[in-house]
Amino acid sequence: QVQLVESGGGLVQAGGSLRLSCTASGNIGVINVMGWYRQVPGKQRELVARAASGVTTNYAESVKGRFTISRDAKNTVYLQMNSLKPEDTAVYYCHVRARRSSGYEFDYWGQGTQVTVSS
């Protein structure tokens, strides 16, 4: 059983900051990528940021310079969000891609955490 537990969402004024965290537990295998996606009603889920094994990170253009993704050694990924804008309002989902002992990769998703930025 694999679990992704997210925390850190909430309501913040424009220009403020929030920090999201997500911890993966269970028989997840070897984690290759941890990241964050977001979704607003009526739109597709979009990548916000991801961190692959090592130091490779990718960010959506809209968050570059404002958001920072980081990982620790205990299967936890963080998303530091600064200078938040109303357009950052969305449900944020943690994503993990891991390789099981079979050699196959699997994708896992968190339950989502709401981030609301007021103007």
PDB file of C-alpha atoms in Angstrom:
ATOM      1  CA  GLN A   1       0.000   0.000   0.000  1.00  0.00           C
ATOM      2  CA  VAL A   2       1.451   3.330  -1.099  1.00  0.00           C
ATOM      3  CA  GLN A   3       0.390   6.588   0.490  1.00  0.00           C
ATOM      4  CA  LEU A   4       1.165  10.172  -0.382  1.00  0.00           C
ATOM      5  CA  VAL A   5       0.248  12.558   2.402  1.00  0.00           C
ATOM      6  CA  GLU A   6       0.154  16.244   1.538  1.00  0.00           C
ATOM      7  CA  SER A   7      -0.027  19.269   3.780  1.00  0.00           C
ATOM      8  CA  GLY A   8       0.481  23.012   3.706  1.00  0.00           C
ATOM      9  CA  GLY A   9      -2.290  24.371   1.527  1.00  0.00           C
ATOM     10  CA  GLY A  10      -4.542  27.213   2.582  1.00  0.00           C
ATOM     11  CA  LEU A  11      -5.642  30.776   1.986  1.00  0.00           C
ATOM     12  CA  VAL A  12      -3.103  33.539   1.539  1.00  0.00           C
ATOM     13  CA  GLN A  13      -3.094  37.084   0.215  1.00  0.00           C
ATOM     14  CA  ALA A  14      -1.379  37.957  -3.037  1.00  0.00           C
ATOM     15  CA  GLY A  15       2.331  38.387  -2.475  1.00  0.00           C
ATOM     16  CA  GLY A  16       2.353  35.918   0.379  1.00  0.00           C
ATOM     17  CA  SER A  17       4.004  32.528   0.751  1.00  0.00           C
ATOM     18  CA  LEU A  18       3.021  28.953   1.404  1.00  0.00           C
ATOM     19  CA  ARG A  19       4.999  25.748   1.711  1.00  0.00           C
ATOM     20  CA  LEU A  20       3.553  22.450   0.589  1.00  0.00           C
ATOM     21  CA  SER A  21       4.941  19.112   1.677  1.00  0.00           C
ATOM     22  CA  CYS A  22       4.259  15.558   0.582  1.00  0.00           C
ATOM     23  CA  THR A  23       5.578  12.386   2.158  1.00  0.00           C
ATOM     24  CA  ALA A  24       5.494   9.041   0.383  1.00  0.00           C
ATOM     25  CA  SER A  25       5.242   5.855   2.422  1.00  0.00           C
ATOM     26  CA  GLY A  26       4.620   2.178   1.912  1.00  0.00           C
ATOM     27  CA  ASN A  27       6.052  -0.292  -0.537  1.00  0.00           C
ATOM     28  CA  ILE A  28       6.767   2.343  -3.129  1.00  0.00           C
ATOM     29  CA  GLY A  29      10.048   1.090  -4.583  1.00  0.00           C
ATOM     30  CA  VAL A  30      12.790   3.396  -5.812  1.00  0.00           C
ATOM     31  CA  ILE A  31      11.559   6.928  -6.319  1.00  0.00           C
ATOM     32  CA  ASN A  32      12.777   8.478  -9.542  1.00  0.00           C
ATOM     33  CA  VAL A  33      10.708  11.661  -9.678  1.00  0.00           C
ATOM     34  CA  MET A  34       8.745  13.689  -7.148  1.00  0.00           C
ATOM     35  CA  GLY A  35       6.760  16.707  -8.162  1.00  0.00           C
ATOM     36  CA  TRP A  36       3.723  18.911  -7.952  1.00  0.00           C
ATOM     37  CA  TYR A  37       0.877  19.468 -10.383  1.00  0.00           C
ATOM     38  CA  ARG A  38      -2.111  21.769 -10.092  1.00  0.00           C
ATOM     39  CA  GLN A  39      -5.594  21.857 -11.475  1.00  0.00           C
ATOM     40  CA  VAL A  40      -8.406  24.385 -11.638  1.00  0.00           C
ATOM     41  CA  PRO A  41     -11.989  23.474 -12.516  1.00  0.00           C
ATOM     42  CA  GLY A  42     -12.510  23.013 -16.229  1.00  0.00           C
ATOM     43  CA  LYS A  43      -8.807  22.814 -17.039  1.00  0.00           C
ATOM     44  CA  GLN A  44      -6.282  20.033 -17.388  1.00  0.00           C
ATOM     45  CA  ARG A  45      -3.896  19.226 -14.620  1.00  0.00           C
ATOM     46  CA  GLU A  46      -0.597  20.970 -15.276  1.00  0.00           C
ATOM     47  CA  LEU A  47       2.948  20.474 -14.095  1.00  0.00           C
ATOM     48  CA  VAL A  48       4.159  23.016 -11.564  1.00  0.00           C
ATOM     49  CA  ALA A  49       7.559  21.603 -10.659  1.00  0.00           C
ATOM     50  CA  ARG A  50       9.341  18.291 -10.448  1.00  0.00           C
ATOM     51  CA  ALA A  51      12.603  16.993  -9.081  1.00  0.00           C
ATOM     52  CA  ALA A  52      14.233  13.932 -10.573  1.00  0.00           C
ATOM     53  CA  SER A  53      16.919  11.806  -8.972  1.00  0.00           C
ATOM     54  CA  GLY A  54      19.979  13.892  -8.387  1.00  0.00           C
ATOM     55  CA  VAL A  55      19.644  17.624  -8.884  1.00  0.00           C
ATOM     56  CA  THR A  56      17.498  17.900 -11.991  1.00  0.00           C
ATOM     57  CA  THR A  57      14.491  20.159 -11.527  1.00  0.00           C
ATOM     58  CA  ASN A  58      11.871  21.489 -13.923  1.00  0.00           C
ATOM     59  CA  TYR A  59       9.429  24.343 -13.442  1.00  0.00           C
ATOM     60  CA  ALA A  60       6.457  25.711 -15.298  1.00  0.00           C
ATOM     61  CA  GLU A  61       7.321  29.056 -16.870  1.00  0.00           C
ATOM     62  CA  SER A  62       4.619  30.749 -14.836  1.00  0.00           C
ATOM     63  CA  VAL A  63       6.267  29.862 -11.514  1.00  0.00           C
ATOM     64  CA  LYS A  64       9.958  30.204 -12.328  1.00  0.00           C
ATOM     65  CA  GLY A  65      11.702  32.494  -9.890  1.00  0.00           C
ATOM     66  CA  ARG A  66       8.833  32.279  -7.391  1.00  0.00           C
ATOM     67  CA  PHE A  67       8.507  28.573  -6.535  1.00  0.00           C
ATOM     68  CA  THR A  68      11.237  26.216  -5.368  1.00  0.00           C
ATOM     69  CA  ILE A  69      10.995  22.435  -5.223  1.00  0.00           C
ATOM     70  CA  SER A  70      13.190  20.373  -2.949  1.00  0.00           C
ATOM     71  CA  ARG A  71      13.446  16.817  -1.703  1.00  0.00           C
ATOM     72  CA  ASP A  72      14.870  15.288   1.419  1.00  0.00           C
ATOM     73  CA  ALA A  73      16.288  11.818   2.017  1.00  0.00           C
ATOM     74  CA  LYS A  74      13.085  10.524   3.585  1.00  0.00           C
ATOM     75  CA  ASN A  75      10.754  10.486   0.568  1.00  0.00           C
ATOM     76  CA  THR A  76       9.407  13.960   1.203  1.00  0.00           C
ATOM     77  CA  VAL A  77       9.070  16.676  -1.397  1.00  0.00           C
ATOM     78  CA  TYR A  78       8.469  20.339  -0.666  1.00  0.00           C
ATOM     79  CA  LEU A  79       7.193  23.214  -2.728  1.00  0.00           C
ATOM     80  CA  GLN A  80       8.072  26.656  -1.420  1.00  0.00           C
ATOM     81  CA  MET A  81       5.752  29.153  -3.058  1.00  0.00           C
ATOM     82  CA  ASN A  82       6.631  32.831  -2.779  1.00  0.00           C
ATOM     83  CA  SER A  83       5.132  35.944  -4.335  1.00  0.00           C
ATOM     84  CA  LEU A  84       1.870  34.124  -4.823  1.00  0.00           C
ATOM     85  CA  LYS A  85      -0.624  35.460  -7.337  1.00  0.00           C
ATOM     86  CA  PRO A  86      -4.389  34.929  -7.624  1.00  0.00           C
ATOM     87  CA  GLU A  87      -3.749  32.861 -10.754  1.00  0.00           C
ATOM     88  CA  ASP A  88      -1.856  30.350  -8.606  1.00  0.00           C
ATOM     89  CA  THR A  89      -5.165  29.392  -7.021  1.00  0.00           C
ATOM     90  CA  ALA A  90      -5.738  25.691  -7.667  1.00  0.00           C
ATOM     91  CA  VAL A  91      -5.762  22.255  -6.132  1.00  0.00           C
ATOM     92  CA  TYR A  92      -2.156  21.110  -5.901  1.00  0.00           C
ATOM     93  CA  TYR A  93      -1.374  17.415  -6.279  1.00  0.00           C
ATOM     94  CA  CYS A  94       1.771  15.614  -5.256  1.00  0.00           C
ATOM     95  CA  HIS A  95       3.094  13.156  -7.840  1.00  0.00           C
ATOM     96  CA  VAL A  96       5.631  10.365  -7.477  1.00  0.00           C
ATOM     97  CA  ARG A  97       7.060   8.095 -10.149  1.00  0.00           C
ATOM     98  CA  ALA A  98       8.794   5.049  -8.727  1.00  0.00           C
ATOM     99  CA  ARG A  99      10.313   1.848 -10.012  1.00  0.00           C
ATOM    100  CA  ARG A 100       9.175  -1.343  -8.364  1.00  0.00           C
ATOM    101  CA  SER A 101      11.249  -4.510  -8.025  1.00  0.00           C
ATOM    102  CA  SER A 102       9.585  -5.810 -11.191  1.00  0.00           C
ATOM    103  CA  GLY A 103      11.395  -3.075 -13.083  1.00  0.00           C
ATOM    104  CA  TYR A 104       8.212  -1.266 -14.041  1.00  0.00           C
ATOM    105  CA  GLU A 105       7.555   2.351 -13.173  1.00  0.00           C
ATOM    106  CA  PHE A 106       4.334   3.433 -11.512  1.00  0.00           C
ATOM    107  CA  ASP A 107       2.754   6.832 -10.929  1.00  0.00           C
ATOM    108  CA  TYR A 108       1.227   7.759  -7.603  1.00  0.00           C
ATOM    109  CA  TRP A 109      -0.864  10.798  -6.710  1.00  0.00           C
ATOM    110  CA  GLY A 110      -1.726  12.580  -3.510  1.00  0.00           C
ATOM    111  CA  GLN A 111      -5.262  13.534  -2.575  1.00  0.00           C
ATOM    112  CA  GLY A 112      -4.736  17.196  -3.416  1.00  0.00           C
ATOM    113  CA  THR A 113      -4.494  20.297  -1.288  1.00  0.00           C
ATOM    114  CA  GLN A 114      -6.284  23.562  -1.998  1.00  0.00           C
ATOM    115  CA  VAL A 115      -4.266  26.733  -2.432  1.00  0.00           C
ATOM    116  CA  THR A 116      -6.275  29.950  -2.636  1.00  0.00           C
ATOM    117  CA  VAL A 117      -4.639  33.315  -3.258  1.00  0.00           C
ATOM    118  CA  SER A 118      -6.810  36.357  -2.679  1.00  0.00           C
ATOM    119  CA  SER A 119      -6.221  39.648  -4.458  1.00  0.00           C
TER     120      SER A 119
END
